[in-house]
Structures are given as structure tokens and as C-alpha cells.
CSV table of C-alpha atoms and ligand atoms in Angstrom, one decimal:
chain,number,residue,atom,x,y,z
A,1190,UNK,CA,0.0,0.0,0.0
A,1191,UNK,CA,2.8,2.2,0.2
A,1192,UNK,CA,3.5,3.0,-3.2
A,1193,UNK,CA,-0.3,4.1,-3.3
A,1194,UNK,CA,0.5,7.1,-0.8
A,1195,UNK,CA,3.9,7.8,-3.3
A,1196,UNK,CA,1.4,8.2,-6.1
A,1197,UNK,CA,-1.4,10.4,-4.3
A,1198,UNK,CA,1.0,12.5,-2.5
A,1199,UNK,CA,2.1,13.4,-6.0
A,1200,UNK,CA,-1.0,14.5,-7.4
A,1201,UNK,CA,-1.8,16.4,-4.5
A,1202,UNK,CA,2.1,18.0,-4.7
A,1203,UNK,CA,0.6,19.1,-7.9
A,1204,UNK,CA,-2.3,20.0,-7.3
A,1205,UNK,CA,-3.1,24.0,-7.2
A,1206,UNK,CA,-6.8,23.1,-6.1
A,1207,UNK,CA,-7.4,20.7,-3.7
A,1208,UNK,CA,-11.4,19.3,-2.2
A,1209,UNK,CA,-12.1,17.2,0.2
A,1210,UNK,CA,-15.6,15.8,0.3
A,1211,UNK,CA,-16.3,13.8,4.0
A,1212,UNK,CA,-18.9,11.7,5.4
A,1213,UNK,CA,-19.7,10.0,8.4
A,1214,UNK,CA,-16.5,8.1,8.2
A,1215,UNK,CA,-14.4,11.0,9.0
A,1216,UNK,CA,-15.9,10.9,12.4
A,1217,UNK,CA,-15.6,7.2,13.5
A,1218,UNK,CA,-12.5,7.5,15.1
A,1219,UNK,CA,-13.2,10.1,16.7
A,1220,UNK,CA,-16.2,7.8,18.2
A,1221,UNK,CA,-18.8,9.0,16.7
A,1222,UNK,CA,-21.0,6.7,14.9
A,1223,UNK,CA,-21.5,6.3,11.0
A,1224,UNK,CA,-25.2,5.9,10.0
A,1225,UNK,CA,-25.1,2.3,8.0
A,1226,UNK,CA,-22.3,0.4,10.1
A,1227,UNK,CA,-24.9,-2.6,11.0
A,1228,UNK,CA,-24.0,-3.1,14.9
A,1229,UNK,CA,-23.6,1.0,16.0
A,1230,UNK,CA,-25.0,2.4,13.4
A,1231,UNK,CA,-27.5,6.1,14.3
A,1232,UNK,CA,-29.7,3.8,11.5
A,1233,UNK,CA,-29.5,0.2,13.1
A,1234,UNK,CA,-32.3,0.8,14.9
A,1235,UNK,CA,-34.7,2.8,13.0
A,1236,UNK,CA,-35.0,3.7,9.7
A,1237,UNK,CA,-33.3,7.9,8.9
A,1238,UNK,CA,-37.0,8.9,7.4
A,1239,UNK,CA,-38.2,8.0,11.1
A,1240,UNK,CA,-36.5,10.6,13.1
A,1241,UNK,CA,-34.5,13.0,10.4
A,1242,UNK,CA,-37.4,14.8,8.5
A,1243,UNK,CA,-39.2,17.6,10.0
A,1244,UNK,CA,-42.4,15.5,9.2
A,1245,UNK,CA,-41.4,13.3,11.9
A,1246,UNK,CA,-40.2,16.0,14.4
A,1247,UNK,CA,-43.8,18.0,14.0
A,1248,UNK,CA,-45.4,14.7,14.4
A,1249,UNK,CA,-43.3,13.9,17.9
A,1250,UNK,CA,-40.6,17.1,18.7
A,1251,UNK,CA,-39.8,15.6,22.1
A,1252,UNK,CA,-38.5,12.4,20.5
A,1253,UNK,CA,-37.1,14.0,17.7
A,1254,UNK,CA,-35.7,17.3,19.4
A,1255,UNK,CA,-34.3,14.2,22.6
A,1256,UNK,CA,-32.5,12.6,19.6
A,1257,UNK,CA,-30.8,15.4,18.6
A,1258,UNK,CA,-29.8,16.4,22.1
A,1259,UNK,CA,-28.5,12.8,22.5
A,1260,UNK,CA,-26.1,13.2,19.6
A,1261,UNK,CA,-25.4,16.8,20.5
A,1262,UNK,CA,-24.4,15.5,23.9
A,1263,UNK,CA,-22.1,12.6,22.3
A,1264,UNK,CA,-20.7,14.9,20.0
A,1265,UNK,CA,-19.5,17.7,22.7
A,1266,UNK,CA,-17.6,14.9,24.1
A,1267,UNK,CA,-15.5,14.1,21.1
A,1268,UNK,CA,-12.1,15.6,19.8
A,1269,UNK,CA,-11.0,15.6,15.5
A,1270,UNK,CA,-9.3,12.7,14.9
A,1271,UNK,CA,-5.5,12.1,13.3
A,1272,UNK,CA,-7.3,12.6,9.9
A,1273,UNK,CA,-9.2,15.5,10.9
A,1274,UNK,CA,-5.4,17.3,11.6
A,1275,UNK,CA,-4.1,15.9,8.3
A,1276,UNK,CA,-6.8,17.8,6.5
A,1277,UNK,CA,-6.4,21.1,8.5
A,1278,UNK,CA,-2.2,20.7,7.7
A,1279,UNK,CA,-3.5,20.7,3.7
A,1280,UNK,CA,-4.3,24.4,4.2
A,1281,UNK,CA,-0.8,25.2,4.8
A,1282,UNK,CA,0.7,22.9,1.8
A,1283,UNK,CA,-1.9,23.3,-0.8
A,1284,UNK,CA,-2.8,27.2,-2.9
A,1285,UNK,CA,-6.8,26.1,-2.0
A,1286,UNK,CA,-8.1,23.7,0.1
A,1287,UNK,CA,-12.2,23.2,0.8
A,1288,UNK,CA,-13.2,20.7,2.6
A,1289,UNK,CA,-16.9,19.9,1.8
A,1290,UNK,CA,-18.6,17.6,4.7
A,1291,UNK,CA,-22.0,16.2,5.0
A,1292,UNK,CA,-21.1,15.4,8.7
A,1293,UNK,CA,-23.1,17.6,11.3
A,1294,UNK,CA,-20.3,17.2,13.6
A,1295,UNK,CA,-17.8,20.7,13.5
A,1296,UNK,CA,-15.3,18.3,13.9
A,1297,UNK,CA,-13.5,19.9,10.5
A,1298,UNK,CA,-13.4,23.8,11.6
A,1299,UNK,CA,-12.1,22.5,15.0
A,1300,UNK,CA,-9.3,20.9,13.9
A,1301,UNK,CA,-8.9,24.3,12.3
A,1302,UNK,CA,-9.2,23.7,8.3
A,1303,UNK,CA,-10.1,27.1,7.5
A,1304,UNK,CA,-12.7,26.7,4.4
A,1305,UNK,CA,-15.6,24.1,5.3
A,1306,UNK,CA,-18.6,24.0,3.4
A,1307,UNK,CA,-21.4,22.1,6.0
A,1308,UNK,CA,-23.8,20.8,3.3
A,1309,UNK,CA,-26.0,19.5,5.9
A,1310,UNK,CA,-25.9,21.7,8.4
A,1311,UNK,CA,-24.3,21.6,12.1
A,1312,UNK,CA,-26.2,20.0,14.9
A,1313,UNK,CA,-24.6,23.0,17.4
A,1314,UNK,CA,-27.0,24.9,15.3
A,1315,UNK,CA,-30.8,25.5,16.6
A,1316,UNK,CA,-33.3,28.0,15.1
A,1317,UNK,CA,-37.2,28.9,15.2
A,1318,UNK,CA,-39.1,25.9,12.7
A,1319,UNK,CA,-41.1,29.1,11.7
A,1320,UNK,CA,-39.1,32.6,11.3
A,1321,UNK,CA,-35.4,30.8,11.0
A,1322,UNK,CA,-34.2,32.7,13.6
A,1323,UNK,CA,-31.1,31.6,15.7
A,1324,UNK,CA,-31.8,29.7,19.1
A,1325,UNK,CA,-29.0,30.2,21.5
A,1326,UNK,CA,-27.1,26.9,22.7
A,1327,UNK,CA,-26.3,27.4,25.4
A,1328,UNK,CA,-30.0,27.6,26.5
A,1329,UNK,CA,-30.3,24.2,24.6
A,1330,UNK,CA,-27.5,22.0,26.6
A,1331,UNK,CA,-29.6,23.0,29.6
A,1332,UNK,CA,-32.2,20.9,28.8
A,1333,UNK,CA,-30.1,17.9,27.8
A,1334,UNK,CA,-31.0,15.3,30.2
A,1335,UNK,CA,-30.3,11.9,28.7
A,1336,UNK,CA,-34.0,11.1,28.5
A,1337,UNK,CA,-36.0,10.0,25.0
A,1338,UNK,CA,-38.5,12.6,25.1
A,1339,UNK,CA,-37.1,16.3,25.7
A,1340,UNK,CA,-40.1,19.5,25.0
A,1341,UNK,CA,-38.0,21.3,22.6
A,1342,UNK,CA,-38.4,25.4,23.6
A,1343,UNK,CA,-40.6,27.7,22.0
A,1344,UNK,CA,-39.2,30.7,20.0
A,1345,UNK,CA,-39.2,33.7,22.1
A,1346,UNK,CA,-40.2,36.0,19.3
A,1347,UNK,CA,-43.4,33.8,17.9
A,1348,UNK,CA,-43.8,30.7,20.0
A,1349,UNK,CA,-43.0,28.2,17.6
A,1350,UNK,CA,-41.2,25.5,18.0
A,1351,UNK,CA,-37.0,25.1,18.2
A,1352,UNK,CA,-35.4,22.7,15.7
A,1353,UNK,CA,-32.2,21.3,15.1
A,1354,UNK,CA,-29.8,23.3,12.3
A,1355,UNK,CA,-29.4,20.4,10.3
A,1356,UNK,CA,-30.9,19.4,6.5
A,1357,UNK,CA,-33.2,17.0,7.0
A,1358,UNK,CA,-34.6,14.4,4.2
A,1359,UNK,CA,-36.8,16.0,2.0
A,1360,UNK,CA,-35.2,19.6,2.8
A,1361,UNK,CA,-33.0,21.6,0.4
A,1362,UNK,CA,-29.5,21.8,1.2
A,1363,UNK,CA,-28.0,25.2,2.3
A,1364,UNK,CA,-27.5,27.6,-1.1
A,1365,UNK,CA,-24.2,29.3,0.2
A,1366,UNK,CA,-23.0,25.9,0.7
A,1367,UNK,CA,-24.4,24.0,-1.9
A,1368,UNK,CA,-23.3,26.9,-4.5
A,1369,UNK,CA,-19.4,27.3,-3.0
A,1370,UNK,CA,-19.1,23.2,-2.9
A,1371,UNK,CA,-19.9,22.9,-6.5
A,1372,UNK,CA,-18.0,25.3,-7.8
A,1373,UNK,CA,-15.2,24.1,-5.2
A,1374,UNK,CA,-15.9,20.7,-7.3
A,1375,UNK,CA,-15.4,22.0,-10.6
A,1376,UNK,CA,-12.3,23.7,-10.2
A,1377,UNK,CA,-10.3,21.5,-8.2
A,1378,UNK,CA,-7.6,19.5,-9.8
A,1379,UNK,CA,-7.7,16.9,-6.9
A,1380,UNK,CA,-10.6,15.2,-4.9
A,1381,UNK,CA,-10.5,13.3,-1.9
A,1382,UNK,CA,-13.1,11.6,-0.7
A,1383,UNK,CA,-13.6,10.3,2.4
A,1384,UNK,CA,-16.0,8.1,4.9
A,1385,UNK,CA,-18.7,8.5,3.1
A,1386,UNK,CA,-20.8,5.6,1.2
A,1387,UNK,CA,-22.0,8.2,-0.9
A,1388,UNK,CA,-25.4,7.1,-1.1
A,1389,UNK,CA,-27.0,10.6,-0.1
A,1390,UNK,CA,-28.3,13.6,-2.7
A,1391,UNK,CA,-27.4,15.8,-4.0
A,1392,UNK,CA,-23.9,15.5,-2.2
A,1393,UNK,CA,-23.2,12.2,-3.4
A,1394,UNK,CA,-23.4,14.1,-7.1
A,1395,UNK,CA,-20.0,16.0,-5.9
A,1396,UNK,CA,-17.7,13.5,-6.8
A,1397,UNK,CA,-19.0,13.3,-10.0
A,1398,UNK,CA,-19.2,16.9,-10.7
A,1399,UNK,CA,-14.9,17.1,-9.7
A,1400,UNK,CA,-14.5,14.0,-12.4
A,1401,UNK,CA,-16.4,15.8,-14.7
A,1402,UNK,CA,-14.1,18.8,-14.9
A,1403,UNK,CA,-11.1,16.6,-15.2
A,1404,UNK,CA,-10.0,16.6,-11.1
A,1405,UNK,CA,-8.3,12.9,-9.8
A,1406,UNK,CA,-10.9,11.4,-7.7
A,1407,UNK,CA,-9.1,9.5,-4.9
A,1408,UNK,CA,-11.3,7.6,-2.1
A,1409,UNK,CA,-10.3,7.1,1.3
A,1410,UNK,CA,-12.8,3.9,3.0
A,1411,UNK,CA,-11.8,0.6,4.3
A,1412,UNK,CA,-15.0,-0.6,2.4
A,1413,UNK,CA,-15.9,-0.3,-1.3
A,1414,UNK,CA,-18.7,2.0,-2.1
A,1415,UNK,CA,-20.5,3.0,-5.4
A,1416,UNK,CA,-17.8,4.9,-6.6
A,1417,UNK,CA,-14.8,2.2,-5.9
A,1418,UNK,CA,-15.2,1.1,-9.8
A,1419,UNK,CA,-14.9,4.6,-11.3
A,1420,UNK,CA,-12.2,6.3,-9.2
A,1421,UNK,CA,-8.9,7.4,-9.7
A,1422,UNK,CA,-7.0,5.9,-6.6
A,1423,UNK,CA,-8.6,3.8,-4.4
A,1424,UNK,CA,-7.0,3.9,-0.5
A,1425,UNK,CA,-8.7,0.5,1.4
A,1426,UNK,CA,-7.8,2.1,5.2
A,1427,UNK,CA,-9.2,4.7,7.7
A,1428,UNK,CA,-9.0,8.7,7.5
A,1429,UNK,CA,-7.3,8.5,10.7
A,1430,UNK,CA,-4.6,6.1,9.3
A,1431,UNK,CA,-4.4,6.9,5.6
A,1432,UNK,CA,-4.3,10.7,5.8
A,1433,UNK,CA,-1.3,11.4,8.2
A,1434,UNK,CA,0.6,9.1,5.6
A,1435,UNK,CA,-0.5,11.0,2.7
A,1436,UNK,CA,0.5,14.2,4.8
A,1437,UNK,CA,3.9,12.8,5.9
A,1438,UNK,CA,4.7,12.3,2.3
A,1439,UNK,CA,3.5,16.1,1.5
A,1440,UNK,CA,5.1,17.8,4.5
A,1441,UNK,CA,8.5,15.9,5.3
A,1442,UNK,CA,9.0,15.8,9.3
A,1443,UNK,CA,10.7,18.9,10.7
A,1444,UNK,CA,9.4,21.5,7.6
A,1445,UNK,CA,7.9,24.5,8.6
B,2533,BV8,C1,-33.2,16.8,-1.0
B,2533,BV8,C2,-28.4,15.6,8.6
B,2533,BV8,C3,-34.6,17.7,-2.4
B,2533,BV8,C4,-29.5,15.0,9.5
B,2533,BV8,C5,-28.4,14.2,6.7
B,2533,BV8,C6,-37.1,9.8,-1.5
B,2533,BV8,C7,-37.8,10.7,-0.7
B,2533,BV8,C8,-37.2,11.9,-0.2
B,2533,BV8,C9,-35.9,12.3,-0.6
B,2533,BV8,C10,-35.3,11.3,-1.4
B,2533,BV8,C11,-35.8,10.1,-1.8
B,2533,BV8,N1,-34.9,9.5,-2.6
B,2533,BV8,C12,-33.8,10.2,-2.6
B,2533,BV8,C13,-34.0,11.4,-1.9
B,2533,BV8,C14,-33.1,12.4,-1.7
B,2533,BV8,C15,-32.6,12.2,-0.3
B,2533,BV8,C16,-31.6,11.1,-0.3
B,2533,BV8,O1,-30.6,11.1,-0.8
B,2533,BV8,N2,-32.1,9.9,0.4
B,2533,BV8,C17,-31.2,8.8,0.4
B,2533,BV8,C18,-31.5,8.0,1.7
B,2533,BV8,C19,-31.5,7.9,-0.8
B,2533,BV8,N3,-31.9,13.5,0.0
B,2533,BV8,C20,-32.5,14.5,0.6
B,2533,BV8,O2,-33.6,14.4,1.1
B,2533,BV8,C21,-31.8,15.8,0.7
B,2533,BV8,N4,-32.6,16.8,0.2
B,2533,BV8,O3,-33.0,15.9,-1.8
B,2533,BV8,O4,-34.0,17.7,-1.1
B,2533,BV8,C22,-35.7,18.6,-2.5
B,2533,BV8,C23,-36.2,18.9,-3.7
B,2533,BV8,C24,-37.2,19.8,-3.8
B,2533,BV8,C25,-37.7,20.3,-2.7
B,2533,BV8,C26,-37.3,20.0,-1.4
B,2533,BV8,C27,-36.2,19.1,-1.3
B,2533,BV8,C28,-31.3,16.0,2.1
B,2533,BV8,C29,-30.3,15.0,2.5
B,2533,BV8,C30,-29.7,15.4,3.8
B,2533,BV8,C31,-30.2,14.5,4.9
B,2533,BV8,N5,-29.5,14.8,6.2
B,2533,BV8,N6,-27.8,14.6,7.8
B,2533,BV8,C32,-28.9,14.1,10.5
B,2533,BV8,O5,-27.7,13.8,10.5
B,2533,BV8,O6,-29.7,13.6,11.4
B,2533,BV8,S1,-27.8,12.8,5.8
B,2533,BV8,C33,-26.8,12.0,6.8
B,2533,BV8,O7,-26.7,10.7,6.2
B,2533,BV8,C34,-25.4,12.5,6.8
B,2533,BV8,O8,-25.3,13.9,6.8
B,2533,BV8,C35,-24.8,11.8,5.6
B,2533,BV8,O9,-25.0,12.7,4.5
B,2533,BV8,C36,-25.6,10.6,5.4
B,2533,BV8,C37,-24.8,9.4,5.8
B,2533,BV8,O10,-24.0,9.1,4.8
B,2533,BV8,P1,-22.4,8.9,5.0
B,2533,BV8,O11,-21.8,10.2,5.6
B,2533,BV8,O12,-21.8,8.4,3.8
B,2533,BV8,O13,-22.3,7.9,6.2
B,2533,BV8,P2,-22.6,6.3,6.1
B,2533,BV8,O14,-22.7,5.8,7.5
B,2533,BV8,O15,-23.6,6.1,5.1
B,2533,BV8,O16,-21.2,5.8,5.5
B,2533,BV8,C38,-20.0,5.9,6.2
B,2533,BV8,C39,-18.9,5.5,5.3
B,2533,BV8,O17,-17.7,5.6,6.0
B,2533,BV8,C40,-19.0,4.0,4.8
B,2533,BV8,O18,-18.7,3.9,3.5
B,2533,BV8,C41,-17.9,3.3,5.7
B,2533,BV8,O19,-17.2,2.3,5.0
B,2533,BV8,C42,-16.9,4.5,5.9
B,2533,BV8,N7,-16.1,4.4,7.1
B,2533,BV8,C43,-16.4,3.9,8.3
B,2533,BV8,N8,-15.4,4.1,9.2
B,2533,BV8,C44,-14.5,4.8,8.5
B,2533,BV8,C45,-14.9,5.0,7.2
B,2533,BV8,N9,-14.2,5.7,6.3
B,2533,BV8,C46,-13.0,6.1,6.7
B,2533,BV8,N10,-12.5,6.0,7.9
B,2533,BV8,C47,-13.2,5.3,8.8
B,2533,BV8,N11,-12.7,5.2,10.1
């Protein structure tokens, strides 16, 4: 597998434009868990349409809003990972590095990569269902008690109810984000892809729209996925193990 990280860490040495498009993946090591692996997977147990549409948060917000709080809770607990870093070290070796995630996490801007479009939202984000407007939350860890069934809080300005700053199923994706990711897509010379079984839309289109304008698609997964056939490089191994290789290849120890 070595020579594989030779190869890549030449195309990116090359590379004036560099995206990196993430998924839940990017997060396991950090211990959070991916939404298909079968035993810990967030879907094992029920199916995503159950809990992550705002369909089935107006039908139940306690349930929905405690789920959210749940993962909120996990998350808050967590630290970036070794691959997390590796990405945030691109900024300083590469002209222009985006990194494009569909995780919810924040795990990206803390490990300080400096350009990170959130396709799909943050879950540290709460607003008003009605009006949009920004939830505080701090006021919203307050009410994190473990429990399956948490009242969400009504909007101070109209009532209505707090939800979760994420893009649920059936939702459209943010424009900022949607807009800077695809044009981030079709001008980078180099994509990386990674932890992601790219099985959700539109993001899953991303790697498709970098190929499309002539980039090097290279995917990071210890698993095949639907793009294993079609891409440039294929890396069989974790973010957390594969990405400080690629890095230590880019940045030789003891460099600036
Ligand atoms: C939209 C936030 C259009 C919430 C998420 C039928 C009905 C309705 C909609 C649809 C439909 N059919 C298709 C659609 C579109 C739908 C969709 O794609 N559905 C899928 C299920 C088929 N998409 C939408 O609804 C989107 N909106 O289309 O709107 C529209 C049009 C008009 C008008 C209005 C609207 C919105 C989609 C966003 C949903 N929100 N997240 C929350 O988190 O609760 S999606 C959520 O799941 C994640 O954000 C992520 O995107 C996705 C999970 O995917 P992955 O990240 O890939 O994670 P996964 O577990 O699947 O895979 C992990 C991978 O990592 C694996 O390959 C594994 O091998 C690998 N891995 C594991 N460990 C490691 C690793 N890799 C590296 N290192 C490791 N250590």
C-alpha cells in the first residue's frame, strides 16, 4: 500500500486546487458513529426517514428534538481525529483547500481547516421551525437530560417551535453551501473523498461533478462504495490512518 500514498502525495504536490468531500467516516474514530455500520450504526435501529425529517419532528418534537440532544451530547464529548489534523495541515501545503462535509459534527473547523462548506448543516445549530431565527445553545444543553422525550423550547419571538440546524430528508441543502461546494468541485484538480458511502443527494453528485471537470478522484474507506469502480486511486484504510501518511509524504517531518 505504500506506493499508493507515493502516487497520491504526488497528485496532490501538484495539485493548485485541492477538495475534500467527508462523510460520516471521518468521524468514527473520533467515536462518533456512521449511520449504516450494521452493529452502531445512528440507523441500526430505525430507519433515517423516522427521526430525520421535519415531518417526523412535527409529528413527535420531544422524541425528535431528545435525539438530537443525545447526539449533541455525544458529539460535545469528542475531539478531531489524526485525519481530521491531516486535512487542516493541507491548508498550509496546498494554494486552496475546501473541505466539503456532509457530517453535522464541526469536527472539520475545530481541527482548524479554515474553508468548510457544512452541506448538511451543524447539529450546534438551533433556530425557530417558523421565522429561522437563531436559538441560543447554550440555553439548549440546559435541557439535555439523557431522556428519550425532551419538550424542545418555543421561540421567544413567535412561539413556535426550536429545531435542530441540520438538513433533513426531503429539505433543500444550504444555497451558500451547496453553491461554494460545487463550484469548489469544478475547479479542483484533486478530490479526496472520504467516509462516506455516498449514497446521499445531492452530495453524493459532488464527486461526479470534480471528475467531470477533469480533477483525480481518490477515495479514502476501508470498504468499497458505489464509486470504488470509477475512481482514480482507491485507499482501502481509515482517515485516521491513511491521511497522516498522505501528509507525511507532502510535508516531510521537521518542515515549517
Ligand atoms: C433533498 C443531517 C430535495 C441530519 C443528513 C425519497 C424521498 C425523499 C428524498 C429522497 C428520496 N430518494 C432520494 C432522496 C433524496 C434524499 C436522499 O438522498 N435519500 C437517500 C437516503 C436515498 N436526499 C434528501 O432528502 C436531501 N434533500 O434531496 O431535497 C428537495 C427537492 C425539492 C424540494 C425540497 C427538497 C437532504 C439529505 C440530507 C439528509 N441529512 N444529515 C442528521 O444527521 O440527522 S444525511 C446523513 O446521512 C449524513 O449527513 C450523511 O449525508 C448521510 C450518511 O452518509 P455517510 O456520511 O456516507 O455515512 P454512512 O454511514 O452512510 O457511510 C459511512 C462510510 O464511511 C462508509 O462507506 C464506511 O465504509 C466508511 N467508514 C467507516 N469508518 C471509516 C470509514 N471511512 C474512513 N475511515 C473510517 N474510520
Amino acid at each position: 500500500m505504500e506506493e499508493i500514498f507515493d502516487t497520491i502525495a504526488d497528485e496532490i504536490s501538484r495539485a493548485r486546487s485541492v477538495a475534500v468531500f467527508t462523510g460520516a467516516g471521518m468521524s468514527q474514530e473520533s467515536g462518533i458513529p456512521t449511520f449504516r455500520d450494521a452493529q452502531t450504526g445512528l440507523w441500526a435501529r430505525f430507519r433515517p426517514e423516522d427521526l430525520a425529517t421535519l415531518a417526523a419532528f412535527l409529528d413527535d418534537p420531544p422524541r425528535v428534538f431528545a435525539w438530537y440532544l443525545q447526539r449533541l451530547m455525544s458529539i460535545r464529548g469528542v475531539v478531531p481525529n489524526d485525519g481530521h489534523a491531516a486535512i487542516a495541515s493541507l491548508d498550509e501545503i496546498v494554494e486552496s483547500v475546501d473541505v466539503i462535509t456532509q457530517n453535522i459534527d464541526g469536527l472539520h473547523a475545530r481541527a482548524g481547516s479554515a474553508s468548510v462548506f457544512e452541506l448538511h448543516g451543524s447539529i450546534e445549530r438551533f433556530r425557530c421551525v417558523a421565522s429561522g431565527h437563531a436559538f441560543p445553545l447554550d440555553a439548549v444543553l440546559e435541557l439535555a437530560d439523557g431522556s428519550d422525550h425532551v419538550e424542545p423550547p418555543a421561540c421567544p419571538a413567535c412561539g413556535a417551535l426550536i429545531r435542530p440546524g441540520v438538513v433533513w430528508f426531503g429539505e433543500m441543502l444550504p444555497e451558500e453551501a451547496v453553491a461554494a461546494s460545487w463550484e469548489s468541485a469544478a475547479k479542483c484538480d484533486v478530490m479526496l473523498v472520504v467516509g462516506t458511502a455516498a449514497q446521499v443527494f445531492p452530495a453524493a453528485e459532488l464527486p461526479s461533478v470534480a471528475a467531470a471537470a477533469g480533477a483525480t478522484i481518490i477515495e479514502i474507506n476501508p470498504e468499497p462504495t458505489r464509486l470504488s469502480d470509477w475512481v482514480g486511486y482507491r485507499v482501502p484504510a481509515t482517515a485516521a490512518m491513511a491521511l497522516p501518511r498522505l501528509i507525511d509524504r507532502l510535508a516531510p517531518a521537521g518542515s515549517s
